Each structure stands twice: as C-alpha cells, then as structure tokens.
Coordinates of C-alpha atoms in Angstrom, one line a residue:
M1 CA 102.9 -30.5 140.9
R2 CA 105.1 -29.3 143.8
L3 CA 103.7 -27.2 146.6
Q4 CA 106.2 -24.6 148.0
S5 CA 105.2 -22.0 151.3
Q6 CA 106.6 -18.4 150.2
L7 CA 107.2 -19.5 145.9
S8 CA 104.2 -20.2 143.8
V9 CA 103.0 -21.3 140.7
V10 CA 100.4 -18.6 138.7
L11 CA 98.8 -19.9 135.2
G12 CA 99.3 -17.0 133.3
L13 CA 96.8 -16.2 131.0
L14 CA 96.0 -13.3 128.6
L15 CA 92.5 -12.6 128.4
S16 CA 90.6 -10.7 125.3
A17 CA 87.5 -10.0 123.6
A18 CA 84.9 -12.7 124.2
V19 CA 84.5 -13.6 120.3
Q20 CA 87.3 -15.8 119.6
V21 CA 90.1 -14.0 117.1
G22 CA 91.6 -16.5 115.2
A23 CA 94.4 -17.7 116.9
L24 CA 98.3 -17.6 114.8
A25 CA 99.4 -20.3 113.7
T26 CA 102.2 -21.5 115.1
S27 CA 104.3 -20.9 111.7
E28 CA 103.4 -17.4 111.0
W29 CA 105.0 -16.4 115.1
R30 CA 108.0 -17.0 112.9
K31 CA 106.9 -13.6 111.6
Q32 CA 106.6 -11.9 115.2
S33 CA 108.7 -9.5 117.5
I34 CA 107.6 -10.0 121.3
Y35 CA 107.6 -7.3 124.0
Q36 CA 108.1 -8.5 127.5
V37 CA 106.4 -6.4 130.2
V38 CA 106.0 -7.1 133.9
T39 CA 102.6 -5.7 134.3
D40 CA 102.4 -4.4 137.3
R41 CA 105.9 -2.8 136.7
F42 CA 104.9 -0.7 132.8
A43 CA 102.4 1.4 133.5
R44 CA 99.9 2.7 136.2
S45 CA 96.2 3.6 135.1
D46 CA 96.5 6.9 136.9
L47 CA 99.4 7.0 133.8
S48 CA 101.9 8.6 136.6
T49 CA 105.4 9.4 135.3
S50 CA 106.4 9.9 139.5
A51 CA 105.6 7.3 141.1
P52 CA 108.1 5.5 143.2
C53 CA 108.8 2.1 142.8
D54 CA 111.5 0.7 144.6
P55 CA 112.2 -2.4 143.6
S56 CA 113.9 -3.9 146.4
Q57 CA 110.9 -3.8 148.2
Q58 CA 109.8 -6.4 146.3
V59 CA 105.9 -4.6 146.8
Y60 CA 103.4 -4.0 144.1
C61 CA 103.8 -0.6 142.9
G62 CA 100.3 -0.2 140.5
G63 CA 100.7 -1.2 137.4
S64 CA 97.9 -1.8 135.4
W65 CA 96.3 -3.5 132.2
R66 CA 94.6 0.3 132.3
G67 CA 98.5 1.3 132.1
L68 CA 98.9 -1.3 129.3
I69 CA 96.3 0.0 127.0
S70 CA 97.0 4.0 127.4
K71 CA 101.0 2.4 126.3
L72 CA 100.4 0.3 123.7
D73 CA 101.6 3.2 121.1
Y74 CA 105.0 2.9 122.8
I75 CA 105.3 -0.6 122.4
Q76 CA 103.6 -0.9 118.9
G77 CA 106.0 2.5 117.7
M78 CA 109.3 0.4 118.5
G79 CA 107.7 -1.9 115.7
F80 CA 106.7 -5.0 117.8
T81 CA 103.5 -7.3 117.0
A82 CA 102.9 -9.6 120.2
L83 CA 103.1 -8.6 123.8
W84 CA 104.1 -11.0 126.6
I85 CA 102.5 -9.9 129.7
S86 CA 102.5 -11.4 133.7
P87 CA 101.2 -14.2 134.6
I88 CA 97.3 -13.0 135.3
V89 CA 95.5 -15.0 137.6
K90 CA 94.9 -14.4 141.8
Q91 CA 97.8 -14.8 143.9
I92 CA 98.7 -15.2 147.8
D93 CA 98.3 -12.0 149.6
G94 CA 100.7 -10.9 152.0
V95 CA 104.2 -10.5 152.1
T96 CA 106.5 -13.3 152.3
K97 CA 110.6 -13.0 153.0
D98 CA 110.9 -12.9 149.6
G99 CA 108.5 -10.0 149.0
S100 CA 105.2 -9.5 147.4
S101 CA 103.3 -11.4 144.3
Y102 CA 104.0 -8.6 142.2
H103 CA 105.1 -10.6 139.5
G104 CA 102.7 -13.0 139.1
Y105 CA 103.7 -16.7 139.8
W106 CA 102.6 -17.3 143.3
A107 CA 98.6 -18.7 142.4
S108 CA 96.9 -19.4 144.6
D109 CA 93.5 -19.5 142.9
I110 CA 94.2 -20.2 139.1
W111 CA 90.2 -19.3 138.3
S112 CA 90.3 -16.3 139.6
L113 CA 92.1 -13.0 138.4
N114 CA 94.5 -10.9 140.2
P115 CA 92.7 -7.9 141.3
S116 CA 95.9 -5.7 142.0
F117 CA 96.3 -6.1 137.6
G118 CA 92.7 -4.8 137.3
T119 CA 88.7 -6.4 136.7
T120 CA 88.4 -9.3 133.4
D121 CA 86.7 -6.0 131.7
D122 CA 90.0 -4.6 131.5
L123 CA 91.7 -7.5 130.4
K124 CA 88.9 -8.3 127.6
T125 CA 89.7 -4.3 126.4
L126 CA 93.4 -4.9 126.5
S127 CA 92.9 -7.9 124.7
K128 CA 90.4 -6.0 122.0
A129 CA 93.0 -3.0 121.8
L130 CA 96.0 -5.2 120.9
H131 CA 93.6 -7.4 118.2
D132 CA 92.2 -4.3 116.7
R133 CA 96.0 -2.9 115.9
G134 CA 96.8 -6.6 114.7
M135 CA 99.3 -7.5 117.5
Y136 CA 99.0 -10.8 119.7
L137 CA 99.1 -11.7 123.2
I138 CA 101.2 -14.1 125.2
V139 CA 100.7 -14.8 128.6
D140 CA 102.6 -17.0 131.3
V141 CA 101.7 -20.1 132.6
V142 CA 103.2 -22.3 135.4
T143 CA 102.4 -26.0 136.1
N144 CA 104.5 -27.1 138.7
H145 CA 103.5 -25.4 141.4
M146 CA 101.2 -24.1 143.5
A147 CA 101.7 -21.3 146.8
Y148 CA 101.1 -20.9 149.6
L149 CA 101.9 -18.3 152.7
G150 CA 102.4 -19.9 156.0
C151 CA 104.6 -22.6 157.3
R152 CA 104.9 -26.1 155.7
S153 CA 103.7 -28.1 158.4
C154 CA 100.4 -26.4 158.4
V155 CA 99.1 -25.9 155.3
N156 CA 96.1 -25.1 154.8
Y157 CA 95.0 -27.0 151.3
Q158 CA 91.2 -25.9 151.0
G159 CA 92.6 -22.2 150.4
L160 CA 94.0 -23.1 147.2
N161 CA 91.9 -23.6 143.7
P162 CA 90.9 -25.9 142.1
F163 CA 94.0 -27.8 143.7
S164 CA 92.3 -27.9 147.3
S165 CA 93.2 -31.5 148.7
Q166 CA 97.0 -32.5 149.8
S167 CA 96.6 -35.5 147.5
Y168 CA 96.9 -33.6 145.0
Y169 CA 100.6 -32.3 146.0
H170 CA 103.7 -34.0 147.0
S171 CA 104.9 -33.6 150.8
P172 CA 105.9 -29.5 151.1
C173 CA 109.6 -29.3 150.5
T174 CA 111.9 -26.4 149.0
I175 CA 111.7 -26.9 145.1
N176 CA 114.0 -29.5 143.4
Y177 CA 114.5 -27.9 140.1
D178 CA 116.1 -31.3 138.6
N179 CA 113.2 -33.2 139.3
Q180 CA 110.6 -34.1 136.6
T181 CA 107.7 -35.6 138.6
S182 CA 105.9 -32.3 139.5
V183 CA 102.5 -33.3 137.7
E184 CA 102.9 -37.1 137.2
T185 CA 99.0 -37.6 138.7
G186 CA 96.3 -38.0 135.5
D187 CA 94.3 -35.5 137.8
V188 CA 96.0 -33.1 138.2
R189 CA 97.1 -33.2 134.5
K190 CA 93.2 -33.2 132.9
I191 CA 92.5 -30.1 135.5
W192 CA 95.4 -28.0 134.0
N193 CA 94.2 -29.4 130.3
D194 CA 90.7 -28.1 130.9
W195 CA 91.7 -25.6 132.6
V196 CA 94.3 -23.9 129.2
S197 CA 91.3 -25.0 126.7
K198 CA 88.7 -23.6 128.4
I199 CA 91.0 -20.0 128.9
V200 CA 91.8 -19.6 125.5
S201 CA 88.7 -20.6 123.7
T202 CA 87.2 -17.9 126.3
Y203 CA 89.5 -15.2 126.3
S204 CA 91.6 -15.4 122.4
I205 CA 95.1 -16.3 123.5
D206 CA 97.4 -16.0 120.7
G207 CA 100.3 -17.4 122.5
L208 CA 102.0 -19.0 126.0
R209 CA 104.6 -18.6 127.6
I210 CA 105.6 -21.5 130.1
D211 CA 107.7 -21.2 133.1
S212 CA 109.8 -24.2 134.4
V213 CA 109.5 -26.1 131.5
K214 CA 112.8 -28.2 132.7
H215 CA 111.2 -29.2 136.0
V216 CA 108.0 -31.2 134.4
E217 CA 108.2 -34.6 133.1
K218 CA 108.3 -34.0 129.2
S219 CA 105.1 -35.7 128.4
F220 CA 103.1 -33.7 129.7
W221 CA 104.0 -30.7 127.7
P222 CA 102.3 -32.2 124.1
G223 CA 99.2 -32.6 125.8
F224 CA 98.9 -28.9 126.9
E225 CA 99.7 -27.3 124.5
S226 CA 97.4 -29.6 122.5
A227 CA 95.2 -28.5 124.7
A228 CA 96.0 -24.6 124.4
G229 CA 95.2 -24.8 121.0
V230 CA 97.7 -21.9 120.3
Y231 CA 101.7 -21.2 119.8
A232 CA 103.8 -22.0 123.7
I233 CA 107.5 -21.3 123.9
G234 CA 108.8 -22.8 126.9
E235 CA 111.6 -21.6 129.5
V236 CA 114.6 -24.6 129.6
F237 CA 117.0 -22.8 131.7
Q238 CA 119.9 -24.5 130.6
G239 CA 122.3 -23.3 128.2
D240 CA 123.4 -26.4 126.3
P241 CA 121.8 -26.8 122.9
T242 CA 122.2 -30.1 122.9
Y243 CA 119.6 -30.6 126.3
L244 CA 117.7 -27.8 125.2
A245 CA 116.6 -29.6 121.5
P246 CA 115.0 -32.8 122.5
Y247 CA 112.1 -30.5 124.1
Q248 CA 111.2 -29.5 120.9
S249 CA 109.5 -32.6 120.7
Y250 CA 107.5 -32.5 123.0
I251 CA 106.4 -28.0 122.7
S252 CA 106.8 -25.5 119.5
G253 CA 109.0 -23.5 121.1
L254 CA 112.0 -22.4 123.2
L255 CA 113.6 -19.7 124.8
D256 CA 116.8 -19.6 123.4
Y257 CA 119.3 -19.6 126.8
A258 CA 121.9 -20.8 124.6
S259 CA 122.9 -17.7 122.8
Y260 CA 121.6 -16.2 125.7
Y261 CA 125.3 -16.9 127.2
W262 CA 127.5 -16.7 124.5
T263 CA 125.9 -13.2 123.7
V264 CA 126.6 -11.9 126.7
N265 CA 129.6 -13.6 127.2
A266 CA 130.7 -12.1 124.1
F267 CA 129.5 -8.7 124.1
Q268 CA 129.9 -7.4 128.2
S269 CA 133.4 -6.0 127.9
T270 CA 136.0 -5.8 125.6
S271 CA 137.5 -9.1 125.9
G272 CA 134.8 -11.5 125.2
S273 CA 134.8 -14.0 123.6
I274 CA 133.6 -13.8 119.8
S275 CA 134.9 -17.4 119.5
A276 CA 133.1 -19.0 121.9
L277 CA 129.6 -17.0 120.1
A278 CA 130.7 -18.5 116.5
N279 CA 131.0 -22.1 118.1
G280 CA 128.4 -22.0 119.6
I281 CA 126.1 -20.2 116.9
N282 CA 127.4 -23.3 114.4
T283 CA 126.6 -26.2 117.5
L284 CA 122.7 -24.6 117.6
K285 CA 122.6 -24.3 114.1
A286 CA 123.5 -28.5 113.4
T287 CA 121.6 -29.2 117.0
A288 CA 118.0 -27.4 117.1
M289 CA 115.1 -29.3 115.6
D290 CA 113.4 -25.2 114.0
L291 CA 115.6 -22.1 115.3
S292 CA 112.7 -20.1 113.7
L293 CA 110.7 -21.0 117.0
Y294 CA 113.2 -20.3 119.4
G295 CA 112.9 -16.9 121.7
S296 CA 116.0 -14.8 121.4
F297 CA 116.5 -12.4 123.9
L298 CA 119.4 -10.7 125.5
E299 CA 117.9 -9.8 128.8
N300 CA 114.7 -10.9 130.5
H301 CA 113.1 -10.5 133.7
D302 CA 115.5 -13.5 136.0
Q303 CA 118.7 -12.1 133.9
A304 CA 120.8 -9.3 135.2
R305 CA 120.3 -6.8 132.6
F306 CA 123.0 -6.4 130.2
A307 CA 123.9 -2.6 131.2
H308 CA 124.6 -3.8 134.3
K309 CA 127.6 -5.6 133.2
T310 CA 128.5 -2.8 130.9
S311 CA 127.6 0.9 130.3
D312 CA 129.4 1.4 126.7
M313 CA 126.3 2.0 124.4
A314 CA 128.2 0.7 121.1
L315 CA 128.4 -3.0 123.2
A316 CA 124.5 -2.7 123.8
K317 CA 124.4 -2.2 120.1
N318 CA 126.1 -4.8 119.1
A319 CA 124.6 -7.2 122.2
I320 CA 120.5 -5.7 120.8
A321 CA 121.4 -6.2 116.8
F322 CA 122.9 -9.7 116.7
T323 CA 120.5 -10.9 118.9
M324 CA 117.4 -9.3 116.7
L325 CA 119.0 -10.6 113.4
K326 CA 120.1 -14.3 114.2
D327 CA 117.6 -17.1 114.2
G328 CA 114.8 -16.6 116.3
I329 CA 112.0 -14.7 117.3
P330 CA 113.3 -11.6 119.1
I331 CA 112.6 -10.5 122.2
I332 CA 112.6 -7.5 124.2
Y333 CA 112.5 -7.0 127.5
Q334 CA 110.7 -4.0 129.1
G335 CA 113.3 -1.4 130.0
Q336 CA 116.1 -2.8 127.4
E337 CA 115.0 0.0 124.9
Q338 CA 115.9 3.0 127.7
H339 CA 119.2 0.9 128.5
Y340 CA 118.4 0.2 132.3
A341 CA 120.7 -1.1 134.9
G342 CA 119.4 -3.5 137.4
S343 CA 121.2 -6.4 138.5
D344 CA 120.0 -9.6 139.1
T345 CA 116.2 -10.0 140.9
P346 CA 114.8 -8.2 141.9
Y347 CA 116.6 -4.7 141.2
N348 CA 115.5 -5.9 137.2
R349 CA 112.3 -5.0 137.3
E350 CA 112.1 -1.6 137.7
A351 CA 109.4 0.5 137.0
L352 CA 109.4 1.7 133.2
W353 CA 107.7 5.2 134.1
L354 CA 109.9 6.3 135.3
S355 CA 111.8 6.6 132.4
G356 CA 108.9 8.5 130.6
Y357 CA 108.2 7.0 128.5
S358 CA 110.3 8.6 125.9
T359 CA 110.8 7.1 122.3
D360 CA 113.3 9.7 121.2
S361 CA 115.5 7.3 123.8
D362 CA 119.2 5.8 121.9
L363 CA 117.9 2.3 122.3
Y364 CA 114.5 3.1 121.3
T365 CA 115.1 4.5 118.3
W366 CA 118.0 1.5 117.7
I367 CA 115.8 -1.3 117.7
K368 CA 112.8 0.2 116.1
R369 CA 115.1 0.2 112.9
L370 CA 116.1 -3.1 113.9
N371 CA 112.3 -4.2 113.6
Q372 CA 112.1 -2.6 110.6
L373 CA 114.6 -4.3 108.2
R374 CA 113.4 -7.8 109.9
T375 CA 110.0 -7.1 109.1
H376 CA 111.5 -6.2 105.6
A377 CA 113.7 -8.5 104.9
I378 CA 111.1 -11.7 105.5
S379 CA 108.5 -9.2 103.3
K380 CA 110.9 -9.6 100.1
D381 CA 112.5 -13.1 100.6
N382 CA 109.9 -16.3 101.2
S383 CA 113.1 -18.0 102.7
Y384 CA 114.5 -15.6 105.3
L385 CA 113.0 -17.7 108.3
S386 CA 113.8 -20.6 107.3
Y387 CA 117.6 -19.6 105.9
R388 CA 119.9 -20.9 109.2
A389 CA 121.6 -17.9 109.7
Y390 CA 125.4 -18.6 110.5
P391 CA 129.2 -17.2 111.2
I392 CA 130.5 -15.8 107.5
Y393 CA 133.9 -14.5 109.1
S394 CA 135.3 -14.1 112.5
D395 CA 138.5 -12.5 114.9
S396 CA 139.2 -12.1 118.0
H397 CA 136.5 -8.5 118.1
T398 CA 134.4 -9.3 115.5
I399 CA 131.6 -11.6 114.0
A400 CA 129.7 -11.4 110.7
M401 CA 126.7 -13.2 110.5
R402 CA 124.4 -13.9 107.5
K403 CA 120.8 -14.7 107.0
G404 CA 118.1 -14.5 104.3
S405 CA 118.9 -16.0 100.3
S406 CA 121.4 -14.3 98.0
G407 CA 120.5 -10.7 96.5
K408 CA 118.2 -10.5 99.5
Q409 CA 120.4 -11.1 102.5
V410 CA 121.4 -9.9 105.9
V411 CA 124.5 -9.5 106.6
G412 CA 125.6 -8.7 110.0
V413 CA 128.9 -7.7 111.6
F414 CA 129.3 -6.9 115.1
T415 CA 132.0 -6.1 117.5
N416 CA 133.2 -5.9 120.9
V417 CA 135.7 -3.3 120.6
G418 CA 133.5 -1.2 122.4
A419 CA 132.6 3.3 121.8
S420 CA 136.3 3.9 122.4
S421 CA 137.8 2.1 119.7
S422 CA 137.3 0.6 115.5
T423 CA 137.9 -2.1 113.3
T424 CA 137.9 -2.9 109.6
V425 CA 136.6 -6.1 108.3
T426 CA 136.6 -7.2 104.6
L427 CA 133.7 -9.8 103.3
S428 CA 134.3 -11.5 100.6
S429 CA 132.2 -12.5 98.4
S430 CA 132.2 -16.2 98.8
A431 CA 131.4 -15.2 102.3
S432 CA 128.9 -12.7 101.9
G433 CA 126.7 -13.5 98.5
F434 CA 127.1 -9.9 97.7
S435 CA 128.1 -9.3 93.8
A436 CA 130.4 -8.1 91.8
N437 CA 129.4 -4.0 92.0
Q438 CA 126.3 -4.2 94.0
Q439 CA 125.1 -1.5 96.3
I440 CA 124.9 -2.1 99.7
T441 CA 123.2 -0.2 102.1
D442 CA 124.2 0.3 105.7
I443 CA 121.0 0.2 108.0
V444 CA 122.4 1.9 110.8
S445 CA 124.6 4.8 109.6
C446 CA 122.7 4.7 105.8
D447 CA 126.2 4.9 104.1
S448 CA 125.6 3.4 100.6
F449 CA 128.8 1.0 99.7
T450 CA 129.4 -0.8 96.3
T451 CA 131.5 -3.7 95.8
D452 CA 134.5 -4.5 94.0
S453 CA 134.7 -6.2 90.9
G454 CA 135.0 -9.8 92.7
G455 CA 132.4 -8.9 94.9
S456 CA 134.2 -8.4 98.4
I457 CA 133.2 -5.2 100.3
T458 CA 135.6 -3.4 102.8
V459 CA 133.6 -1.6 105.8
T460 CA 134.7 0.1 109.6
L461 CA 132.9 -0.3 112.4
S462 CA 133.3 3.0 113.9
G463 CA 133.0 4.0 117.5
G464 CA 132.6 0.1 117.6
L465 CA 128.9 0.8 116.1
P466 CA 127.8 -2.6 113.9
R467 CA 126.8 -2.2 110.6
I468 CA 124.1 -4.1 108.9
L469 CA 124.5 -4.5 105.3
Y470 CA 121.3 -5.0 102.9
P471 CA 121.5 -4.8 99.1
T472 CA 120.3 -1.4 98.2
A473 CA 118.2 -2.2 95.2
V474 CA 115.1 -4.1 97.7
L475 CA 115.4 -1.9 100.4
S476 CA 112.1 0.1 97.9
G477 CA 109.4 0.2 99.9
S478 CA 110.6 0.3 103.1
E479 CA 111.1 3.7 105.5
I480 CA 114.8 2.4 105.5
C481 CA 116.8 5.0 105.2
S482 CA 114.9 6.7 102.8
S483 CA 113.9 10.1 104.9
P484 CA 114.6 13.6 103.0
S485 CA 117.5 14.3 105.6
T486 CA 119.2 10.9 105.2
P487 CA 122.0 11.0 102.4
T488 CA 123.3 7.9 100.9
S489 CA 127.2 7.5 99.3
T490 CA 128.0 4.9 96.7
A491 CA 132.0 4.3 96.8
S492 CA 133.6 3.0 93.8
T493 CA 136.2 -0.1 94.5
A494 CA 138.2 -1.6 91.3
S495 CA 136.1 -0.5 88.6
G496 CA 134.4 2.8 87.7
A497 CA 134.1 5.7 89.6
A498 CA 132.4 6.5 93.0
T499 CA 128.8 7.8 93.0
S500 CA 126.8 9.5 95.0
T501 CA 122.7 10.0 95.3
W502 CA 121.2 13.4 98.2
S503 CA 118.1 14.2 98.6
S504 CA 116.6 17.7 97.5
A505 CA 116.6 18.4 100.6
S506 CA 120.5 18.3 101.4
S507 CA 120.7 22.3 100.8
S508 CA 118.9 22.3 103.9
C509 CA 122.3 21.2 105.9
T510 CA 123.8 23.1 108.4
A511 CA 127.4 21.1 108.3
T512 CA 130.1 23.5 106.9
A513 CA 132.6 19.6 107.1
V514 CA 132.0 16.6 108.0
P515 CA 134.5 13.5 108.6
I516 CA 134.7 11.2 105.6
T517 CA 136.8 8.1 106.1
F518 CA 138.2 6.7 102.9
N519 CA 139.5 2.8 103.2
A520 CA 141.7 1.3 100.3
L521 CA 142.9 -2.0 99.7
V522 CA 146.6 -1.9 98.6
S523 CA 149.1 -4.0 98.3
T524 CA 152.5 -2.4 98.7
S525 CA 155.8 -3.7 99.3
Y526 CA 158.4 -2.5 102.3
G527 CA 159.1 1.3 102.2
E528 CA 155.4 2.3 100.1
T529 CA 153.0 4.8 101.9
V530 CA 149.8 5.2 100.0
K531 CA 148.1 8.4 100.0
L532 CA 145.2 10.4 98.4
T533 CA 145.0 13.3 96.4
G534 CA 142.1 15.5 94.6
N535 CA 140.5 18.5 93.1
T536 CA 140.2 20.0 96.4
A537 CA 142.6 21.9 99.4
A538 CA 141.9 19.1 101.5
L539 CA 143.2 16.2 99.3
G540 CA 146.3 18.8 97.9
S541 CA 144.8 19.8 94.7
W542 CA 146.3 17.5 92.8
N543 CA 149.9 18.3 93.9
T544 CA 151.1 14.5 95.4
A545 CA 153.8 16.5 97.6
N546 CA 150.3 18.2 99.3
A547 CA 148.7 14.1 99.1
V548 CA 146.7 13.3 102.3
P549 CA 148.8 9.8 104.1
L550 CA 146.5 7.0 104.6
S551 CA 147.5 5.2 107.7
A552 CA 148.5 1.4 107.4
S553 CA 147.9 0.8 111.4
K554 CA 145.6 -2.4 110.3
Y555 CA 147.5 -3.8 107.5
T556 CA 147.9 -7.3 107.1
S557 CA 148.6 -9.6 104.4
S558 CA 145.4 -10.9 103.9
N559 CA 143.3 -7.6 104.2
P560 CA 146.1 -4.5 102.9
L561 CA 143.6 -1.8 104.3
W562 CA 145.0 1.9 104.3
Y563 CA 142.8 4.2 105.7
A564 CA 142.1 8.1 106.4
S565 CA 139.7 10.6 107.7
V566 CA 139.6 13.8 105.4
N567 CA 137.1 16.9 106.1
L568 CA 135.3 17.4 103.3
A569 CA 132.4 20.3 102.6
P570 CA 129.0 18.8 102.1
G571 CA 127.6 19.2 98.3
S572 CA 131.1 19.4 97.0
V573 CA 131.4 16.6 94.6
V574 CA 135.0 15.4 94.8
L575 CA 137.7 14.2 92.1
Y576 CA 140.2 12.0 93.6
K577 CA 142.6 8.8 93.1
F578 CA 144.9 7.0 95.2
I579 CA 148.7 7.4 94.6
K580 CA 151.8 4.9 95.5
V581 CA 154.8 6.6 97.1
S582 CA 158.5 5.0 97.4
S583 CA 160.9 5.0 99.8
S584 CA 162.5 7.3 97.6
G585 CA 159.4 9.3 97.2
T586 CA 158.7 7.7 93.7
V587 CA 155.1 8.4 92.8
S588 CA 152.8 5.5 91.2
W589 CA 149.1 6.9 90.2
E590 CA 146.4 4.2 90.2
S591 CA 144.8 4.2 86.9
D592 CA 141.7 5.9 85.3
P593 CA 139.2 7.2 85.6
N594 CA 139.6 10.1 88.6
R595 CA 136.9 8.6 91.2
T596 CA 133.9 10.7 91.9
Y597 CA 132.1 11.8 95.5
T598 CA 129.5 13.7 97.1
V599 CA 130.1 15.0 100.0
P600 CA 126.9 14.0 101.7
C601 CA 126.0 16.0 105.0
A602 CA 126.9 13.2 107.8
A603 CA 129.8 11.1 108.3
A604 CA 130.4 8.5 105.8
T605 CA 133.4 5.6 104.7
V606 CA 133.7 5.3 101.2
S607 CA 136.1 1.9 100.1
S608 CA 137.8 1.4 97.2
T609 CA 140.4 -1.5 95.8
W610 CA 143.6 -0.2 93.8
R611 CA 143.1 0.0 90.7
R612 CA 146.3 -1.5 88.5

C-alpha cells in the first residue's frame, strides 16, 4: 500500500443486519441494476430539501445513512435493485488543501465507521431496509493507500489503524498511478483479506466496488475477492478494451470505461463519432471475457456530468438508453435522473436533496422505463443476458443495436442529431431479426408498427429521440405501454391494411387533432412524386388534386423514403392510399385494398411500403 499525505484510501464496506442474508451469486449480478450515491450528498437525516451545499467547498454537507433509508422509495421507484454507497470507514479529520473527507476515500482507521454518516445501528438498519425490499448492497473498497493530514516527513503512523507502523508503507510520496506494487507484502495482504472477510460475514455485504484496481498488482485481487466471498467490480481507469480485458482473469467485474468514452464522444454533440462507437463496441465484444459482468455507466463521481457537455435532452436520453441497454450491469449515478450538470470533481458531487427528489422529472421516468424493459426482457428470454449486443446498423448520425434471441430481442435505434432534428432509418429483417408482418412496439412512444412482407421496418426518430423496438407479443405481463391512456397503433406495409388498438379510455381524449407521420418506401423515377389521399378532408377526400404531397428530402436509392405529417382527429377511422404522380400529371394508384388507420390520442408514426 502507498501512503499519501492529504490523499486517502478508504475501504468501503456495506453494513447489514447481524444475520447474514444469503449473498448474491456472481451470476445473479448480471440481472441487477445499480444506483450509485455519494452518501454525504444524497439525503440528510432531517430530510431537508433546502440545506445549502456548495460542491466547490469540498466539505461535509450532512448526508447520512438515516437519510438514505428515508429515500429508498425514490431509488427503487426507478427500478434499481442494488445500491452502491460511499466508503464507510473512519476518515482523517480536518480540512486539507483539497477539502475534507466527505467522499469517504481518505481512511485513517478501517475498523471504525465514519461518524459523519451515522452509527453502526444506522448502517444495520439501512442494510435490513434494502434486503427487506429484495435489494442489494455494494460498497467501495480501496486497498492502495491510507491518509494522513500533515507533512510527508512527520507522519504519525501510530494514528493509523491497522497499518500503524512505517514498515507497512513505501516512503511517503505522490501516488504513481501506473505503479502496481502497492500491497505486495504478505502481512498487508493478510490484513486486508482478514478485514474484508470479517466485514462481509458480519454485515451481509452483497458486493464490492473496488477503487484503484489498476494501481495495485493483479495478483492481489483473486485472493481478496475470494476472502470477501461476494461479487466484486473493479475500477480500471483505462479506455483501451485490450487493456481492460485481462483484468477479468483476476476480478469478476470491471467498470466499462472503454464504452464510457465512446458513448460520451458519440452523443455529446451532433458531430460526435458514431463510427468510433460502433467500431469500439465490436472490438470490445471480441475482446472482453464476460461483458455481462461489466458495469455500464455514463456518469460517476469522478467524471464531468453528461449535461455539462450538452444540455440537449434528446442527446441525454440517447446516451442513457444506449448505456442501459447494451451489455453489462447498468449503473446510474445520483443526480443523473435530475439532469444535473456539474463539471469535473468536485462540482459533479451536488446535493440531490436540492432537486426535491422529483419523480416526475423527464429523466427519472426515462430511466424507470428503461429499467422496466430490461427487467422484462430478462424474464422473457433465458439467453438475454448471455447474448452479446452488437451494432446491426450505423451511419454518420445513427446506430442500431440488437440484444436478445429472435422473437424476444430488444432493438435500440439511437441518434445524435439532437432535439431540433429528426432522422429516418430502415432496418432489414436480416439485421433486426424481426419477421414478416410482425407487430413491434416502440417502448419510448408506445407507437406500434408492423414490419413489411420482408420483415423490414422503417422508423423516424422524431425530435432526435431514440426508438426502442420490442416484439409486441412478448410485452404481455409488463406495465410497459399498457396504461389505459396510452394508445398503440399498428401500420401496415407491403401486405394488408393498417390496424389500430385503442383503450376504452379513448373517449377521455381532449385533443382535437394530433400529428400523424406517414412514412412510405416508394421507389420512383425522375420527375415522379408521391402523395397521400384518403377519405378525410385532411387527405383530400379521395380527390387526387387535393392529395397530400410527401417529401423526398431523405430519399436514397437504398432507402426510398417519402414522408409527410398530417393533423387528424383522434378516434377517427381513416381510409387511405399512396399515389404516384408523374411529371405530366398522370396518377398511378397502389394496389388494393385501402389502408385503414384509427387515429390515436397522441402523435404517432405509420410506416408503409408501396403495394404493387
């Protein structure tokens, strides 16, 4: 281990009930979804939502284990099944040039608790409260260094427990983060192993998040994790997947820093590199030993918030969805759901109580829906977790990912065009795995689609929002897109008419008109245009002279898309067809029968293919 003046190590442990609740097997961690908190900044014991906390001051703000207990509904309400809390051991006292030890990483005594966070009983109560909910506990562990407030030449080693002699340490110095000889002595290893074994067995810890794994020799970790007897996920702060991968020979899980960098770079602006993301995911898929035990994240306490890089909510939703639905265990950092925008440390450690714990915020409900889908997909597909997600389509602004076996797969279509733009993508059956004339639901909008006779599907990502496509037939049993006020619509393509389902609550719809986007794949010759006509005045009342013209601004030879948006009355049943109009005015109708569509009470998209 290495001692650093004014920097500390803290071995985080999660305290639980005195009786050991059966530890979660490593294989079961694949199913979990993790919420990370900075204990001092999540909730206060007095439940204040106005107590001041200036992150730049880097001092304790009053968050506690008792506060956490009071807000577990907020965490579980988003669908999280595990809680990662700050290290809990006793810290150095006082304020250094880098602030105080509020974060929990500057340990002076690993056998005592941090009194600023609460008492032993408080931790036991928190643990029991989580386990009673069927949730699990994760704690930070740092074995690399201890902390001492003072000069390097005057360290009082006797004030450190249990490493209370200079013989345990290298000479005091600035930490070399590429050095991997930090805990090489046998005595140090034995103490850490005895410690973690005792803590886990006494307090029913379910998992460890291990700090600074890269900075400790690899041979230490197998014995340490074995002594703990629980799943461990390590921080290897390195974006190269070939550097990360070998660490899984020594520790069960790794934080997916490789994907973190690619994802942030892809979605932080409309000029982000989708190609680097697609190529990176393919490289990681080919390199990693077991991606299902990686931790997938977009933010944490060491990185600038995503919202600091862009305020565009559509980009945030794409980045979060991509992170949560790719391979790995999703990890959301507190405040992400409130769109906090702090920059690098310490500004990214804002007090969550100042948000008022809103459960109606855009990203809170967004994360909840994504957790719902992932949980449901796992329950329906025994191979979902072992299926390695991969890009099935990408262009300069869009990437589509598939995860899951055919008939139960999640297909996510993500874009960085931003909230002020839209884009349209056609996915072939060979890419998506969808079959001919299959009903598909977008769990973002609850729009429903039907693939064409070849199994292809065309979707428009309106306002830069992603589409998360899932077979409608296997949504049964979930609460996704099943609210009485939520309509689902199905559009025909090459064969058959459009159909729609509408709940009994449709009579309560107050909208007088809603925008319906009609997408049609129609190959045309030079000078031809495509129009839409039907049985309503908005569609020209079958008069081709009054038909709605479709735009070809996104038309390519491989994706001959024509589209238009028409305001229609909710609940009305629309009959319609597409027509081609030549440069001379000659009209050609697509073949029978008429298409049929029942207009829902919310904006929707109808995707079709020209019928010959």
